[in-house]
Amino acid sequence: MLIFDQEITGLARDLIGARLLVRGVGGTVLETEAYGRDDPASHSFRGLTARNAAMFGPAGSVYVYLSYGCHLCLNVVGRPGEAVLIRAIRPEFGIEAMRERRGGAGLLAAGPGRVGQALGIGLSDGGTLFGAEGFALEGGGRATELLVGPRIGITRAVERPWRFGMAGAPGLSHPFPAR
DNA sequence: CTCTAGATAAACT
DNA sequence: GTTTATCTAGAGT
């Protein structure tokens, strides 16, 4: 059973290997990133705004944001102002639907923007609780060996090793640094 | 492999 | 009014 109300890096670790379903489409979480409350790289760093309001919602709810004007990214909310970005999943359910949404591209859900597109996420899904109609998140825990590395695509607090991945899994968005 | 365009909301000056 | 942002696809080297 997943504990949403815990330290955000712990939640990011526990989410690796969990099964994520959005309206019957989804698969196993392969890669995540943690974003904290006092974290210069986090949207919540400058306090509550209209954009990040869902990030201050209940633990276990959804935070969605539009990145670079064209990519919807899916996050799982933990404690207030903290969230975990889902960067990659292994497609297992509704693969046909994903293929269709992705326009037949090969990489169905390796990368946060691709995950959002494959699952058909919308900004209006922000605030929805996992467990509510159409949204499921189960399993997880620290069953698998984890890879750890710096986060991708940020300009602040680059040194924090808050990116996590499933060791040996194909379909990661970017390789992890060799240990 | 590197480079660049694309597209938009929100924060910032 | 200007700049930035948790990125991707496609073209070029």
XYZ file of N, CA and C (backbone and C1' of nucleotides) in Angstrom:
719
model
N 0.841 -1.205 0.000
C 0.000 0.000 0.000
C 0.869 1.246 0.000
N 0.516 2.175 -0.814
C 1.315 3.392 -0.940
C 0.996 4.392 0.164
N 2.027 4.982 0.720
C 1.861 6.058 1.695
C 2.142 7.373 0.978
N 1.099 8.192 0.804
C 1.295 9.464 0.114
C 1.841 10.529 1.062
N 1.428 10.425 2.333
C 1.833 11.425 3.316
C 3.162 11.024 3.946
N 4.240 11.238 3.207
C 5.576 10.952 3.712
C 6.547 11.886 3.006
N 7.795 11.819 3.424
C 8.821 12.649 2.788
C 8.761 12.435 1.276
N 8.884 13.533 0.512
C 8.608 13.464 -0.923
C 9.577 12.531 -1.653
N 10.820 12.476 -1.204
C 11.753 11.562 -1.879
C 11.375 10.109 -1.602
N 10.832 9.855 -0.426
C 10.353 8.514 -0.100
C 9.194 8.122 -0.998
N 8.289 9.062 -1.207
C 7.153 8.787 -2.092
C 7.643 8.542 -3.523
N 8.607 9.348 -3.959
C 9.134 9.179 -5.322
C 9.726 7.784 -5.494
N 10.407 7.298 -4.436
C 10.979 5.952 -4.492
C 9.884 4.902 -4.504
N 8.906 5.070 -3.636
C 7.846 4.067 -3.519
C 7.009 3.952 -4.791
N 6.926 5.050 -5.543
C 6.101 5.035 -6.753
C 6.721 4.191 -7.865
N 8.040 3.999 -7.813
C 8.679 3.150 -8.819
C 8.145 1.725 -8.656
N 7.625 1.176 -9.741
C 7.072 -0.171 -9.694
C 5.589 -0.209 -9.390
N 5.002 0.943 -9.049
C 3.557 0.981 -8.793
C 2.809 0.915 -10.128
N 1.536 0.505 -10.056
C 0.723 0.422 -11.267
C -0.165 1.657 -11.350
N -0.048 2.392 -12.439
C -0.785 3.642 -12.636
C -1.808 3.465 -13.753
N -3.081 3.755 -13.436
C -4.134 3.666 -14.451
C -4.913 4.966 -14.510
N -5.105 5.499 -15.692
C -5.958 6.655 -15.905
C -7.020 6.259 -16.925
N -8.248 6.138 -16.445
C -9.362 5.733 -17.311
C -9.036 4.453 -18.073
N -8.474 3.492 -17.332
C -8.202 2.171 -17.907
C -6.930 2.061 -18.716
N -6.193 3.164 -18.829
C -4.967 3.158 -19.618
C -3.784 3.436 -18.699
N -2.722 2.667 -18.845
C -1.556 2.926 -18.005
C -0.601 1.750 -17.969
N 0.121 1.625 -16.841
C 1.128 0.581 -16.704
C 1.969 0.821 -15.468
N 3.182 0.244 -15.468
C 4.058 0.315 -14.304
C 4.949 1.556 -14.362
N 5.031 2.257 -13.237
C 5.865 3.456 -13.158
C 7.347 3.068 -13.168
N 8.093 3.652 -14.091
C 9.512 3.325 -14.237
C 10.432 4.427 -13.738
N 9.940 5.666 -13.771
C 10.839 6.796 -13.492
C 10.052 7.949 -12.870
N 10.617 8.550 -11.826
C 9.957 9.664 -11.135
C 10.982 10.739 -10.760
N 10.456 11.906 -10.399
C 11.291 12.950 -9.817
C 10.539 13.598 -8.665
N 11.256 13.920 -7.585
C 10.645 14.552 -6.418
C 10.811 16.066 -6.495
N 9.745 16.793 -6.101
C 9.800 18.249 -5.998
C 9.268 18.656 -4.636
N 10.113 19.316 -3.850
C 9.770 19.621 -2.467
C 9.188 21.008 -2.298
N 8.909 21.348 -1.039
C 8.294 22.636 -0.721
C 9.344 23.754 -0.709
N 10.476 23.492 -0.083
C 11.568 24.471 -0.057
C 12.618 24.052 -1.068
N 12.170 24.012 -2.317
C 12.982 23.475 -3.393
C 12.943 24.493 -4.529
N 14.048 25.178 -4.796
C 14.059 26.239 -5.807
C 13.615 25.761 -7.182
N 13.694 24.463 -7.434
C 13.297 23.939 -8.748
C 11.797 23.661 -8.813
N 11.115 23.730 -7.657
C 9.701 23.359 -7.619
C 8.783 24.521 -7.948
N 7.673 24.195 -8.584
C 6.681 25.225 -8.883
C 6.126 25.858 -7.609
N 6.173 25.119 -6.506
C 5.579 25.602 -5.263
C 6.529 26.503 -4.474
N 7.750 26.678 -4.974
C 8.774 27.403 -4.214
C 8.333 28.810 -3.846
N 7.643 29.511 -4.755
C 7.236 30.894 -4.492
C 5.827 30.983 -3.921
N 5.360 29.877 -3.370
C 4.054 29.907 -2.728
C 2.924 29.525 -3.665
N 1.714 29.578 -3.122
C 0.539 29.144 -3.862
C 0.164 30.138 -4.952
N -0.034 29.656 -6.158
C -0.503 30.482 -7.276
C -1.612 29.721 -7.997
N -2.227 30.390 -8.969
C -3.310 29.745 -9.714
C -2.794 28.511 -10.434
N -1.578 28.597 -10.941
C -1.041 27.478 -11.704
C -0.792 26.261 -10.842
N -0.184 26.445 -9.659
C 0.245 25.298 -8.871
C -0.723 24.943 -7.745
N -1.922 25.499 -7.767
C -2.861 25.279 -6.667
C -3.052 23.800 -6.343
N -3.125 22.949 -7.367
C -3.360 21.522 -7.130
C -2.215 20.874 -6.367
N -1.043 21.508 -6.404
C 0.117 20.980 -5.688
C -0.059 21.104 -4.177
N -0.985 21.958 -3.769
C -1.264 22.137 -2.345
C -2.535 21.382 -1.952
N -3.026 20.540 -2.837
C -4.218 19.747 -2.560
C -3.893 18.557 -1.686
N -4.875 17.660 -1.467
C -4.681 16.528 -0.572
C -3.632 15.548 -1.093
N -2.943 14.870 -0.160
C -1.982 13.835 -0.540
C -2.697 12.765 -1.353
N -2.047 12.326 -2.424
C -2.648 11.306 -3.269
C -3.553 11.866 -4.342
N -3.475 13.173 -4.604
C -4.248 13.744 -5.701
C -3.316 14.049 -6.873
N -3.917 14.577 -7.941
C -3.209 14.777 -9.200
C -2.845 16.244 -9.394
N -1.632 16.500 -9.831
C -1.224 17.846 -10.241
C -0.775 17.768 -11.695
N -1.399 18.573 -12.546
C -1.060 18.599 -13.964
C -0.630 20.008 -14.337
N 0.416 20.134 -15.125
C 0.802 21.461 -15.593
C 1.239 21.384 -17.048
N 1.180 22.508 -17.693
C 1.577 22.622 -19.094
C 3.014 23.111 -19.162
N 3.855 22.341 -19.821
C 5.269 22.666 -19.894
C 5.644 23.138 -21.291
N 6.396 24.163 -21.374
C 6.881 24.694 -22.637
C 5.754 24.903 -23.635
N 4.583 25.218 -23.122
C 3.483 25.539 -24.008
C 2.874 24.388 -24.765
N 3.444 23.187 -24.654
C 2.896 22.101 -25.457
C 2.875 20.734 -24.792
N 3.366 20.587 -23.565
C 3.408 19.257 -22.967
C 2.712 19.246 -21.618
N 1.782 18.299 -21.457
C 1.097 18.152 -20.179
C 1.834 17.103 -19.356
N 2.201 17.476 -18.128
C 2.957 16.555 -17.296
C 2.152 16.179 -16.056
N 2.210 14.896 -15.702
C 1.424 14.338 -14.609
C 2.269 14.197 -13.346
N 1.741 14.712 -12.245
C 2.418 14.606 -10.956
C 1.469 14.012 -9.923
N 2.061 13.342 -8.907
C 1.304 12.847 -7.766
C 1.619 13.745 -6.573
N 0.585 14.304 -5.958
C 0.788 15.213 -4.832
C 1.064 14.425 -3.552
N 2.039 14.900 -2.784
C 2.327 14.312 -1.473
C 1.869 15.274 -0.400
N 2.785 15.704 0.447
C 2.444 16.705 1.444
C 2.201 18.035 0.739
N 1.564 19.000 1.408
C 1.229 20.265 0.741
C 2.440 20.931 0.095
N 2.315 21.255 -1.183
C 3.390 21.916 -1.895
C 4.462 20.972 -2.401
N 4.249 19.666 -2.227
C 5.233 18.702 -2.702
C 4.567 17.748 -3.680
N 5.330 17.307 -4.677
C 4.751 16.421 -5.687
C 5.847 15.601 -6.356
N 5.417 14.524 -6.985
C 6.332 13.645 -7.705
C 5.930 13.622 -9.176
N 6.856 13.991 -10.038
C 6.617 13.971 -11.478
C 6.786 12.548 -12.011
N 5.778 12.070 -12.745
C 5.884 10.766 -13.385
C 6.592 10.948 -14.723
N 7.806 10.477 -14.837
C 8.612 10.725 -16.043
C 8.514 9.611 -17.075
N 8.177 8.399 -16.638
C 8.086 7.291 -17.601
C 7.298 6.140 -16.997
N 6.492 5.481 -17.830
C 5.818 4.256 -17.404
C 6.013 3.176 -18.475
N 5.802 1.921 -18.058
C 5.835 0.818 -19.010
C 4.395 0.551 -19.432
N 4.046 0.746 -20.685
C 2.663 0.578 -21.138
C 2.224 -0.880 -20.983
N 1.100 -1.079 -20.301
C 0.594 -2.437 -20.100
C -0.903 -2.527 -20.350
N -1.632 -1.456 -20.085
C -3.077 -1.472 -20.274
C -3.478 -0.370 -21.255
N -4.351 -0.709 -22.190
C -4.808 0.300 -23.144
C -3.713 0.732 -24.096
N -2.870 -0.204 -24.468
C -1.747 0.125 -25.345
C -2.228 0.696 -26.682
N -3.333 0.142 -27.176
C -3.858 0.648 -28.448
C -4.259 2.124 -28.341
N -4.911 2.460 -27.210
C -5.326 3.851 -27.001
C -4.107 4.761 -26.960
N -3.044 4.294 -26.298
C -1.823 5.104 -26.219
C -1.225 5.282 -27.603
N -1.152 4.194 -28.340
C -0.561 4.268 -29.676
C -1.315 5.289 -30.532
N -2.628 5.260 -30.388
C -3.455 6.173 -31.164
C -3.176 7.627 -30.779
N -3.192 7.889 -29.455
C -2.946 9.258 -28.999
C -1.554 9.735 -29.371
N -0.612 8.813 -29.407
C 0.762 9.186 -29.703
C 1.015 9.240 -31.200
N -0.006 8.970 -31.992
C 0.145 9.067 -33.431
C 1.061 7.999 -34.005
N 1.119 6.838 -33.325
C 1.913 5.723 -33.830
C 3.396 5.827 -33.551
N 3.822 6.838 -32.813
C 5.237 6.962 -32.484
C 5.677 5.781 -31.627
N 6.936 5.428 -31.741
C 7.446 4.243 -31.060
C 7.473 4.350 -29.556
N 7.987 5.448 -29.010
C 8.098 5.600 -27.563
C 6.760 6.077 -27.010
N 6.013 5.157 -26.384
C 4.662 5.483 -25.943
C 4.646 6.365 -24.710
N 5.512 6.080 -23.740
C 5.420 6.805 -22.465
C 6.778 6.938 -21.787
N 7.840 7.174 -22.567
C 9.178 7.392 -22.005
C 9.486 8.873 -22.056
N 9.127 9.577 -20.982
C 9.299 11.025 -20.919
C 8.011 11.639 -20.416
N 8.094 12.653 -19.575
C 6.911 13.226 -18.928
C 5.852 13.724 -19.899
N 6.257 14.385 -20.971
C 5.297 14.876 -21.954
C 4.613 13.715 -22.665
N 5.378 12.664 -22.931
C 4.810 11.496 -23.598
C 3.833 10.792 -22.683
N 4.147 10.689 -21.396
C 3.226 10.075 -20.438
C 1.900 10.833 -20.442
N 1.975 12.135 -20.357
C 0.759 12.935 -20.347
C -0.079 12.729 -21.595
N 0.587 12.676 -22.732
C -0.134 12.497 -23.985
C -0.715 11.093 -24.090
N 0.084 10.077 -23.741
C -0.364 8.684 -23.868
C -1.564 8.399 -22.967
N -1.572 9.008 -21.768
C -2.664 8.758 -20.826
C -3.855 9.668 -21.083
N -3.701 10.624 -21.980
C -4.812 11.516 -22.285
C -5.141 12.458 -21.147
N -4.111 12.900 -20.424
C -4.288 13.809 -19.298
C -4.700 15.200 -19.796
N -5.493 15.891 -18.998
C -5.843 17.271 -19.299
C -5.645 18.131 -18.075
N -5.557 19.443 -18.262
C -5.393 20.333 -17.117
C -6.549 20.170 -16.127
N -7.729 19.827 -16.661
C -8.906 19.692 -15.801
C -8.801 18.483 -14.882
N -7.845 17.587 -15.112
C -7.678 16.428 -14.226
C -6.957 16.806 -12.936
N -6.374 17.990 -12.885
C -5.691 18.441 -11.679
C -6.636 18.459 -10.491
N -6.169 17.976 -9.341
C -6.985 17.960 -8.138
C -7.729 16.654 -7.915
N -7.834 15.827 -8.946
C -8.512 14.538 -8.794
C -7.715 13.620 -7.876
N -8.417 12.891 -7.024
C -7.740 11.960 -6.117
C -7.507 10.620 -6.807
N -6.338 10.037 -6.594
C -6.136 8.662 -7.014
C -7.038 7.789 -6.141
N -7.777 6.920 -6.793
C -8.805 6.172 -6.083
C -10.178 6.621 -6.528
N -10.270 7.863 -7.047
C -11.537 8.344 -7.586
C -11.782 7.685 -8.942
N -12.968 7.904 -9.474
C -13.353 7.326 -10.750
C -12.301 7.578 -11.834
N -11.769 6.488 -12.403
C -10.848 6.636 -13.520
C -9.386 6.760 -13.149
N -9.099 7.008 -11.882
C -7.706 7.165 -11.476
C -7.314 6.121 -10.429
N -6.297 5.299 -10.748
C -5.847 4.266 -9.817
C -4.329 4.283 -9.720
N -3.848 4.016 -8.511
C -2.412 3.950 -8.273
C -2.231 2.940 -7.155
N -1.609 1.801 -7.456
C -1.530 0.739 -6.458
C -0.210 -0.019 -6.559
N 0.088 -0.751 -5.494
C 1.335 -1.507 -5.444
C 2.487 -0.596 -5.109
N 3.623 -0.835 -5.691
C 4.778 -0.016 -5.399
C 5.466 -0.489 -4.134
N 6.114 0.421 -3.425
C 6.971 -0.007 -2.345
C 8.343 -0.254 -2.920
N 9.261 -0.587 -2.073
C 10.645 -0.622 -2.555
C 11.073 -2.015 -2.957
N 10.314 -2.612 -3.863
C 10.573 -3.989 -4.246
C 11.760 -4.115 -5.178
N 12.001 -3.074 -5.980
C 13.034 -3.202 -6.998
C 14.265 -2.382 -6.670
N 15.333 -2.705 -7.346
C 16.558 -1.938 -7.200
C 16.377 -0.601 -7.908
N 16.813 0.483 -7.247
C 16.578 1.820 -7.781
C 17.838 2.478 -8.323
N 17.650 3.242 -9.384
C 18.691 4.115 -9.879
C 18.407 5.507 -9.337
N 19.449 6.279 -9.050
C 19.289 7.634 -8.525
C 20.169 8.580 -9.324
N 19.669 9.760 -9.613
C 20.483 10.720 -10.344
C 19.920 12.116 -10.218
N 20.574 13.092 -10.837
C 20.080 14.474 -10.822
C 18.853 14.611 -11.703
N 18.018 15.606 -11.377
C 16.802 15.827 -12.145
C 17.112 16.417 -13.527
N 16.144 16.272 -14.409
C 16.328 16.653 -15.816
C 15.602 17.961 -16.114
N 16.203 18.807 -16.926
C 15.485 19.953 -17.479
C 15.229 21.096 -16.516
N 15.913 21.130 -15.376
C 15.722 22.209 -14.417
C 16.945 23.119 -14.424
N 16.798 24.303 -13.887
C 17.924 25.233 -13.869
C 18.353 25.582 -12.449
N 17.516 25.214 -11.448
C 17.845 25.517 -10.064
C 17.960 24.220 -9.271
N 18.811 24.234 -8.257
C 18.995 23.062 -7.394
C 19.288 21.813 -8.211
N 20.097 22.012 -9.253
C 20.411 20.924 -10.179
C 21.128 19.772 -9.467
N 21.802 20.096 -8.355
C 22.631 19.089 -7.711
C 21.851 18.066 -6.899
N 20.570 18.349 -6.602
C 19.828 17.391 -5.774
C 19.547 16.104 -6.538
N 19.972 14.963 -6.010
C 19.749 13.678 -6.689
C 18.346 13.164 -6.414
N 17.370 13.808 -6.980
C 15.974 13.505 -6.678
C 15.244 12.851 -7.844
N 15.980 12.276 -8.766
C 15.385 11.511 -9.856
C 15.604 10.027 -9.569
N 14.536 9.244 -9.753
C 14.622 7.820 -9.440
C 14.127 6.996 -10.617
N 14.748 5.822 -10.814
C 14.321 4.956 -11.910
C 14.441 3.498 -11.524
N 13.747 2.642 -12.259
C 13.828 1.211 -12.025
C 15.066 0.672 -12.733
N 15.929 0.017 -11.963
C 17.177 -0.489 -12.530
C 16.888 -1.487 -13.648
N 17.598 -1.321 -14.753
C 17.506 -2.279 -15.846
C 16.274 -2.163 -16.713
N 15.367 -1.242 -16.400
C 14.132 -1.149 -17.170
C 14.376 -0.419 -18.492
N 13.886 -0.968 -19.597
C 13.915 -0.229 -20.846
C 12.817 0.827 -20.806
N 12.933 1.859 -21.612
C 11.859 2.850 -21.657
C 12.059 3.997 -20.706
N 13.247 4.165 -20.135
C 13.519 5.351 -19.328
C 13.691 6.537 -20.280
N 13.405 7.742 -19.772
C 13.422 8.906 -20.644
C 14.846 9.341 -20.983
N 15.785 8.977 -20.119
C 17.168 9.437 -20.269
C 18.010 8.516 -19.418
N 19.210 8.143 -19.858
C 20.019 7.226 -19.046
C 20.402 7.841 -17.701
N 20.610 6.978 -16.722
C 21.109 7.441 -15.427
C 22.632 7.393 -15.450
N 23.287 8.292 -14.707
C 24.750 8.274 -14.651
C 25.247 6.962 -14.068
N 26.322 6.444 -14.631
C 26.897 5.192 -14.131
C 27.400 5.388 -12.715
N 27.219 4.349 -11.894
C 27.623 4.480 -10.509
C 29.047 3.980 -10.347
P 23.867 9.334 -28.435
O 24.514 10.765 -28.764
C 25.896 10.959 -28.736
C 26.264 11.969 -29.805
C 25.625 13.322 -29.566
O 26.481 14.102 -28.762
C 25.450 12.685 -31.877
P 25.846 15.358 -27.944
O 25.576 16.461 -29.079
C 26.666 16.999 -29.808
C 26.125 18.018 -30.800
C 25.432 19.188 -30.105
O 25.803 20.388 -30.768
C 23.941 18.151 -31.645
P 25.325 21.820 -30.220
O 24.081 22.111 -31.163
C 24.310 22.306 -32.557
C 22.981 22.593 -33.236
C 22.204 23.725 -32.559
O 21.925 24.708 -33.528
C 20.822 21.821 -32.890
P 21.398 26.168 -33.015
O 19.914 26.163 -33.567
C 19.594 25.508 -34.795
C 18.110 25.214 -34.792
C 17.289 26.300 -34.079
O 16.336 26.799 -34.988
C 16.604 24.143 -33.404
P 15.508 28.134 -34.647
O 14.029 27.634 -34.935
C 13.811 26.747 -36.034
C 12.507 25.992 -35.827
C 11.344 26.877 -35.413
O 10.193 26.384 -36.061
C 11.683 25.232 -33.764
P 8.903 27.301 -36.186
O 7.919 26.664 -35.119
C 7.496 25.307 -35.272
C 6.926 24.822 -33.964
C 5.928 25.798 -33.324
O 4.631 25.225 -33.393
C 7.433 24.848 -31.726
P 3.376 26.277 -33.402
O 2.720 26.078 -31.986
C 2.649 24.810 -31.329
C 2.521 25.120 -29.844
C 1.634 26.359 -29.647
O 0.563 26.136 -28.757
C 3.749 26.617 -28.574
P -0.597 27.239 -28.771
O -0.409 27.784 -27.300
C -0.712 26.927 -26.206
C -0.231 27.561 -24.922
C -0.828 28.959 -24.653
O -1.262 28.949 -23.307
C 1.465 28.973 -24.301
P -2.588 29.727 -22.904
O -2.507 29.577 -21.322
C -2.008 28.358 -20.792
C -1.121 28.651 -19.613
C -1.630 29.780 -18.730
O -1.551 29.337 -17.391
C 0.592 30.248 -19.424
P -2.241 30.194 -16.257
O -0.953 30.746 -15.512
C 0.059 29.807 -15.163
C 1.323 30.559 -14.839
C 1.087 31.717 -13.878
O 2.033 31.574 -12.864
C 2.347 32.431 -15.719
P 1.938 32.332 -11.457
O 3.406 32.935 -11.323
C 4.509 32.087 -11.581
C 5.706 32.893 -12.030
C 6.031 34.054 -11.092
O 7.410 34.056 -10.864
C 5.836 34.825 -13.309
P 8.025 34.944 -9.694
O 8.723 36.123 -10.503
C 9.624 35.800 -11.564
C 9.834 37.000 -12.456
C 10.145 38.289 -11.691
O 11.418 38.747 -12.066
C 8.607 38.639 -13.464
P 12.129 39.981 -11.219
O 12.023 41.204 -12.231
C 12.556 41.084 -13.556
C 12.323 42.364 -14.342
C 12.534 43.643 -13.536
O 13.175 44.622 -14.353
C 10.362 43.638 -14.460
P 1.887 45.942 -24.213
O 3.392 45.471 -24.039
C 4.388 46.485 -24.075
C 5.643 45.962 -23.427
C 6.213 44.771 -24.215
O 7.619 44.864 -24.243
C 5.759 44.149 -21.967
P 8.451 43.908 -25.255
O 9.145 42.933 -24.202
C 9.888 43.496 -23.129
C 10.408 42.369 -22.256
C 11.049 41.215 -23.039
O 12.292 40.936 -22.431
C 9.398 40.375 -21.569
P 13.321 39.825 -23.039
O 13.102 38.627 -22.006
C 13.246 38.890 -20.624
C 12.868 37.634 -19.861
C 13.515 36.375 -20.423
O 14.275 35.798 -19.373
C 11.181 36.049 -20.110
P 15.190 34.482 -19.581
O 14.292 33.345 -18.912
C 13.745 33.598 -17.627
C 12.663 32.577 -17.350
C 13.100 31.123 -17.602
O 12.886 30.413 -16.405
C 11.001 31.570 -18.589
P 13.577 28.988 -16.088
O 12.349 27.977 -16.200
C 11.170 28.207 -15.436
C 10.030 27.417 -16.041
C 10.352 25.942 -16.316
O 9.250 25.154 -15.929
C 9.489 26.940 -18.252
P 9.423 24.243 -14.657
O 9.799 22.804 -15.238
C 11.130 22.472 -15.649
C 11.301 20.941 -15.696
C 10.397 20.238 -16.708
O 10.954 18.957 -17.033
C 9.768 19.613 -14.549
P 11.708 18.809 -18.400
O 10.613 19.247 -19.488
C 9.396 18.548 -19.656
C 9.103 18.275 -21.123
C 9.965 17.188 -21.756
O 9.126 16.183 -22.278
C 9.862 19.097 -23.162
P 9.672 14.844 -22.936
O 9.400 15.115 -24.494
C 8.080 15.356 -24.898
C 8.044 15.651 -26.371
C 8.633 14.546 -27.253
O 7.662 14.283 -28.241
C 9.576 16.649 -27.818
P 7.845 13.005 -29.170
O 8.255 13.732 -30.538
C 7.317 14.634 -31.105
C 7.935 15.306 -32.292
C 8.470 14.342 -33.338
O 8.014 14.798 -34.588
C 10.165 15.856 -32.692
P 8.186 13.893 -35.862
O 9.275 14.726 -36.686
C 9.107 16.124 -36.838
C 10.414 16.732 -37.284
C 11.161 15.894 -38.328
O 11.621 16.754 -39.361
C 12.584 16.412 -36.558
P 12.158 16.125 -40.761
O 13.328 17.147 -41.117
C 13.288 18.478 -40.610
C 14.702 18.945 -40.326
C 15.707 18.470 -41.379
O 16.562 19.545 -41.744
C 16.448 17.885 -39.231
P 17.510 19.382 -43.012
O 18.951 19.507 -42.337
C 19.219 20.636 -41.497
C 20.456 20.347 -40.673
C 21.664 19.877 -41.495
O 22.807 20.618 -41.091
C 21.269 18.387 -39.720
P 24.160 20.542 -41.952
O 25.093 19.739 -40.963
C 25.335 20.233 -39.641
C 26.297 19.314 -38.891
C 27.485 18.832 -39.699
O 28.668 18.929 -38.925
C 26.371 16.977 -38.775
